[in-house]
Amino acid sequence: MATIIFMAILTAAAIFFLAEIARAGRAAAAEVVLSKAWSYRFARQVLEEKRETYLEQNQKYGSVSDKKVNKKIKAWQKQIDAFQKQEERYFSGQRFTVGDVIPLFGYQVLVDLKLDGDNDFLRKLTSCCEHTGYIELERTQETSGKRNSSIYAYYLLASLFSFVFVGVILSC
């Protein structure tokens, strides 16, 4: 009997999950795509900085053979190219995967909970995003730097909420 009740609760949670995704608006989907493109851009930039630091360190100290350096640089360049390709696909609107649908649940739940920029937690998260570079991102677009950091902060919170919810359902 308990198993049937438990399964009914999980089914209701799954239906709630799908209903919330269906209610999410186009703006939320656009913010997911934009945020994913930014995350690929920053992953690419981090790897490029790591590569440059590695080359500078090796040039200064010469502790690694040229063959190993070239192999490592080639592997990093392959990852950098992959990140850049993904970034371009998201910016062009050619990419939207099943994994990108999951954060839409979090967006809609946050809207239902009326969690916006007045919330202290979201304001602190936005401030952290400002310090990590989103304030400088895409100044030529119609969004300002502060708006970019709030978009990404909302995306992070919605994704966290969504993936925890999915994880709980799947683990049960």
Short mmCIF file of C-alpha atoms in Angstrom, two decimals:
data_model
loop_
_atom_site.label_atom_id
_atom_site.label_comp_id
_atom_site.label_asym_id
_atom_site.label_seq_id
_atom_site.Cartn_x
_atom_site.Cartn_y
_atom_site.Cartn_z
CA MET A 1 0.00 0.00 0.00
CA ALA A 2 2.82 2.39 0.90
CA THR A 3 4.48 1.66 -2.44
CA ILE A 4 1.35 2.65 -4.33
CA ILE A 5 1.08 5.92 -2.40
CA PHE A 6 4.76 6.63 -2.95
CA MET A 7 4.43 5.96 -6.69
CA ALA A 8 1.36 8.22 -6.84
CA ILE A 9 3.31 11.04 -5.18
CA LEU A 10 6.21 10.58 -7.62
CA THR A 11 3.80 10.55 -10.57
CA ALA A 12 2.18 13.76 -9.31
CA ALA A 13 5.64 15.33 -8.93
CA ALA A 14 6.55 14.33 -12.49
CA ILE A 15 3.29 15.77 -13.82
CA PHE A 16 3.88 18.97 -11.85
CA PHE A 17 7.39 19.13 -13.33
CA LEU A 18 6.09 18.81 -16.90
CA ALA A 19 3.25 21.28 -16.30
CA GLU A 20 5.64 23.90 -14.96
CA ILE A 21 7.92 23.46 -17.98
CA ALA A 22 4.93 23.91 -20.28
CA ARG A 23 3.98 27.14 -18.49
CA ALA A 24 7.46 28.65 -18.82
CA GLY A 25 7.61 31.47 -21.29
CA ARG A 26 9.73 32.18 -24.31
CA ALA A 27 11.74 34.75 -22.36
CA ALA A 28 12.85 32.03 -19.94
CA ALA A 29 13.90 29.80 -22.83
CA ALA A 30 15.82 32.68 -24.40
CA GLU A 31 17.59 33.35 -21.10
CA VAL A 32 18.54 29.67 -20.83
CA VAL A 33 20.06 29.73 -24.32
CA LEU A 34 21.89 32.98 -23.62
CA SER A 35 23.21 31.72 -20.29
CA LYS A 36 24.43 28.46 -21.84
CA ALA A 37 26.29 30.43 -24.52
CA TRP A 38 27.91 32.55 -21.82
CA SER A 39 28.94 29.48 -19.84
CA TYR A 40 30.65 28.03 -22.90
CA ARG A 41 32.37 31.37 -23.53
CA PHE A 42 33.72 31.52 -19.99
CA ALA A 43 34.83 27.88 -20.10
CA ARG A 44 36.72 28.68 -23.31
CA GLN A 45 38.30 31.79 -21.80
CA VAL A 46 39.41 29.91 -18.68
CA LEU A 47 41.02 27.23 -20.80
CA GLU A 48 42.74 29.84 -23.00
CA GLU A 49 44.13 31.56 -19.90
CA LYS A 50 45.29 28.21 -18.53
CA ARG A 51 47.03 27.47 -21.83
CA GLU A 52 48.77 30.84 -21.89
CA THR A 53 49.92 30.47 -18.28
CA TYR A 54 51.21 26.98 -19.02
CA LEU A 55 53.16 28.24 -22.05
CA GLU A 56 54.63 31.14 -20.07
CA GLN A 57 55.65 28.86 -17.20
CA ASN A 58 57.22 26.35 -19.57
CA GLN A 59 59.05 29.07 -21.50
CA LYS A 60 60.36 30.53 -18.27
CA TYR A 61 61.42 27.29 -16.60
CA GLY A 62 61.57 24.84 -19.52
CA SER A 63 60.70 21.88 -17.32
CA VAL A 64 58.63 19.97 -19.91
CA SER A 65 59.75 18.62 -23.28
CA ASP A 66 58.47 20.26 -26.44
CA LYS A 67 56.72 17.06 -27.45
CA LYS A 68 54.66 17.00 -24.23
CA VAL A 69 53.94 20.71 -24.51
CA ASN A 70 52.69 20.36 -28.07
CA LYS A 71 50.53 17.38 -27.14
CA LYS A 72 48.95 19.25 -24.22
CA ILE A 73 48.43 22.44 -26.26
CA LYS A 74 46.83 20.43 -29.07
CA ALA A 75 44.42 18.78 -26.60
CA TRP A 76 43.51 22.14 -25.05
CA GLN A 77 43.02 23.69 -28.49
CA LYS A 78 40.61 20.89 -29.36
CA GLN A 79 38.58 21.65 -26.21
CA ILE A 80 38.72 25.40 -26.90
CA ASP A 81 37.41 24.85 -30.42
CA ALA A 82 34.60 22.65 -29.10
CA PHE A 83 33.60 25.31 -26.53
CA GLN A 84 33.65 28.00 -29.21
CA LYS A 85 31.52 25.88 -31.53
CA GLN A 86 28.94 25.29 -28.78
CA GLU A 87 28.94 28.98 -27.88
CA GLU A 88 28.30 29.96 -31.50
CA ARG A 89 25.54 27.38 -31.85
CA TYR A 90 23.76 28.70 -28.76
CA PHE A 91 24.16 32.35 -29.79
CA SER A 92 22.79 31.61 -33.25
CA GLY A 93 19.78 29.81 -31.77
CA GLN A 94 20.66 26.50 -33.42
CA ARG A 95 21.02 24.65 -30.13
CA PHE A 96 18.42 23.81 -27.51
CA THR A 97 18.73 20.38 -25.90
CA VAL A 98 16.66 18.33 -23.49
CA GLY A 99 19.10 19.38 -20.77
CA ASP A 100 18.23 23.00 -21.53
CA VAL A 101 14.54 22.31 -20.93
CA ILE A 102 15.11 21.22 -17.33
CA PRO A 103 15.96 24.74 -16.01
CA LEU A 104 12.62 25.98 -17.39
CA PHE A 105 10.97 24.19 -14.46
CA GLY A 106 13.07 26.22 -12.05
CA TYR A 107 12.27 29.46 -13.87
CA GLN A 108 8.55 28.85 -13.60
CA VAL A 109 8.71 27.80 -9.95
CA LEU A 110 10.74 30.92 -9.13
CA VAL A 111 8.13 33.02 -10.93
CA ASP A 112 5.36 31.23 -9.00
CA LEU A 113 7.21 31.91 -5.73
CA LYS A 114 7.61 35.55 -6.83
CA LEU A 115 11.35 35.38 -6.34
CA ASP A 116 12.82 38.38 -8.10
CA GLY A 117 15.54 41.00 -7.70
CA ASP A 118 14.13 42.11 -4.33
CA ASN A 119 15.13 38.80 -2.75
CA ASP A 120 18.36 39.01 -0.71
CA PHE A 121 19.68 35.63 -1.84
CA LEU A 122 19.18 36.44 -5.51
CA ARG A 123 20.69 39.88 -5.03
CA LYS A 124 23.82 38.33 -3.47
CA LEU A 125 24.07 35.78 -6.26
CA THR A 126 23.75 38.56 -8.84
CA SER A 127 26.53 40.46 -7.08
CA CYS A 128 28.77 37.38 -7.29
CA CYS A 129 28.04 37.08 -11.00
CA GLU A 130 28.99 40.73 -11.47
CA HIS A 131 32.39 40.02 -9.96
CA THR A 132 33.02 37.02 -12.22
CA GLY A 133 32.77 38.88 -15.51
CA TYR A 134 29.13 38.94 -16.53
CA ILE A 135 29.03 42.69 -15.97
CA GLU A 136 31.45 43.07 -18.90
CA LEU A 137 29.70 40.57 -21.14
CA GLU A 138 27.91 41.65 -24.29
CA ARG A 139 27.78 45.37 -23.66
CA THR A 140 26.80 45.88 -27.29
CA GLN A 141 23.57 43.93 -26.88
CA GLU A 142 20.31 45.41 -25.75
CA THR A 143 20.97 44.21 -22.20
CA SER A 144 23.24 46.08 -19.86
CA GLY A 145 26.06 44.49 -17.88
CA LYS A 146 24.07 44.42 -14.64
CA ARG A 147 21.14 42.84 -16.46
CA ASN A 148 23.48 40.14 -17.80
CA SER A 149 24.62 39.20 -14.32
CA SER A 150 21.03 39.06 -13.04
CA ILE A 151 20.02 36.86 -16.01
CA TYR A 152 22.82 34.44 -15.24
CA ALA A 153 22.14 34.47 -11.50
CA TYR A 154 18.48 33.64 -12.14
CA TYR A 155 19.59 30.87 -14.52
CA LEU A 156 21.93 29.41 -11.89
CA LEU A 157 19.23 29.42 -9.23
CA ALA A 158 16.60 27.97 -11.58
CA SER A 159 19.00 25.27 -12.74
CA LEU A 160 19.93 24.36 -9.20
CA PHE A 161 16.31 24.09 -8.17
CA SER A 162 15.39 22.09 -11.28
CA PHE A 163 18.22 19.60 -11.11
CA VAL A 164 17.70 19.01 -7.37
CA PHE A 165 14.01 18.35 -8.03
CA VAL A 166 14.81 15.96 -10.90
CA GLY A 167 17.47 14.28 -8.77
CA VAL A 168 15.07 13.70 -5.91
CA ILE A 169 12.44 12.24 -8.24
CA LEU A 170 14.96 9.96 -9.96
CA SER A 171 16.56 8.82 -6.71
CA CYS A 172 13.21 7.88 -5.24
#
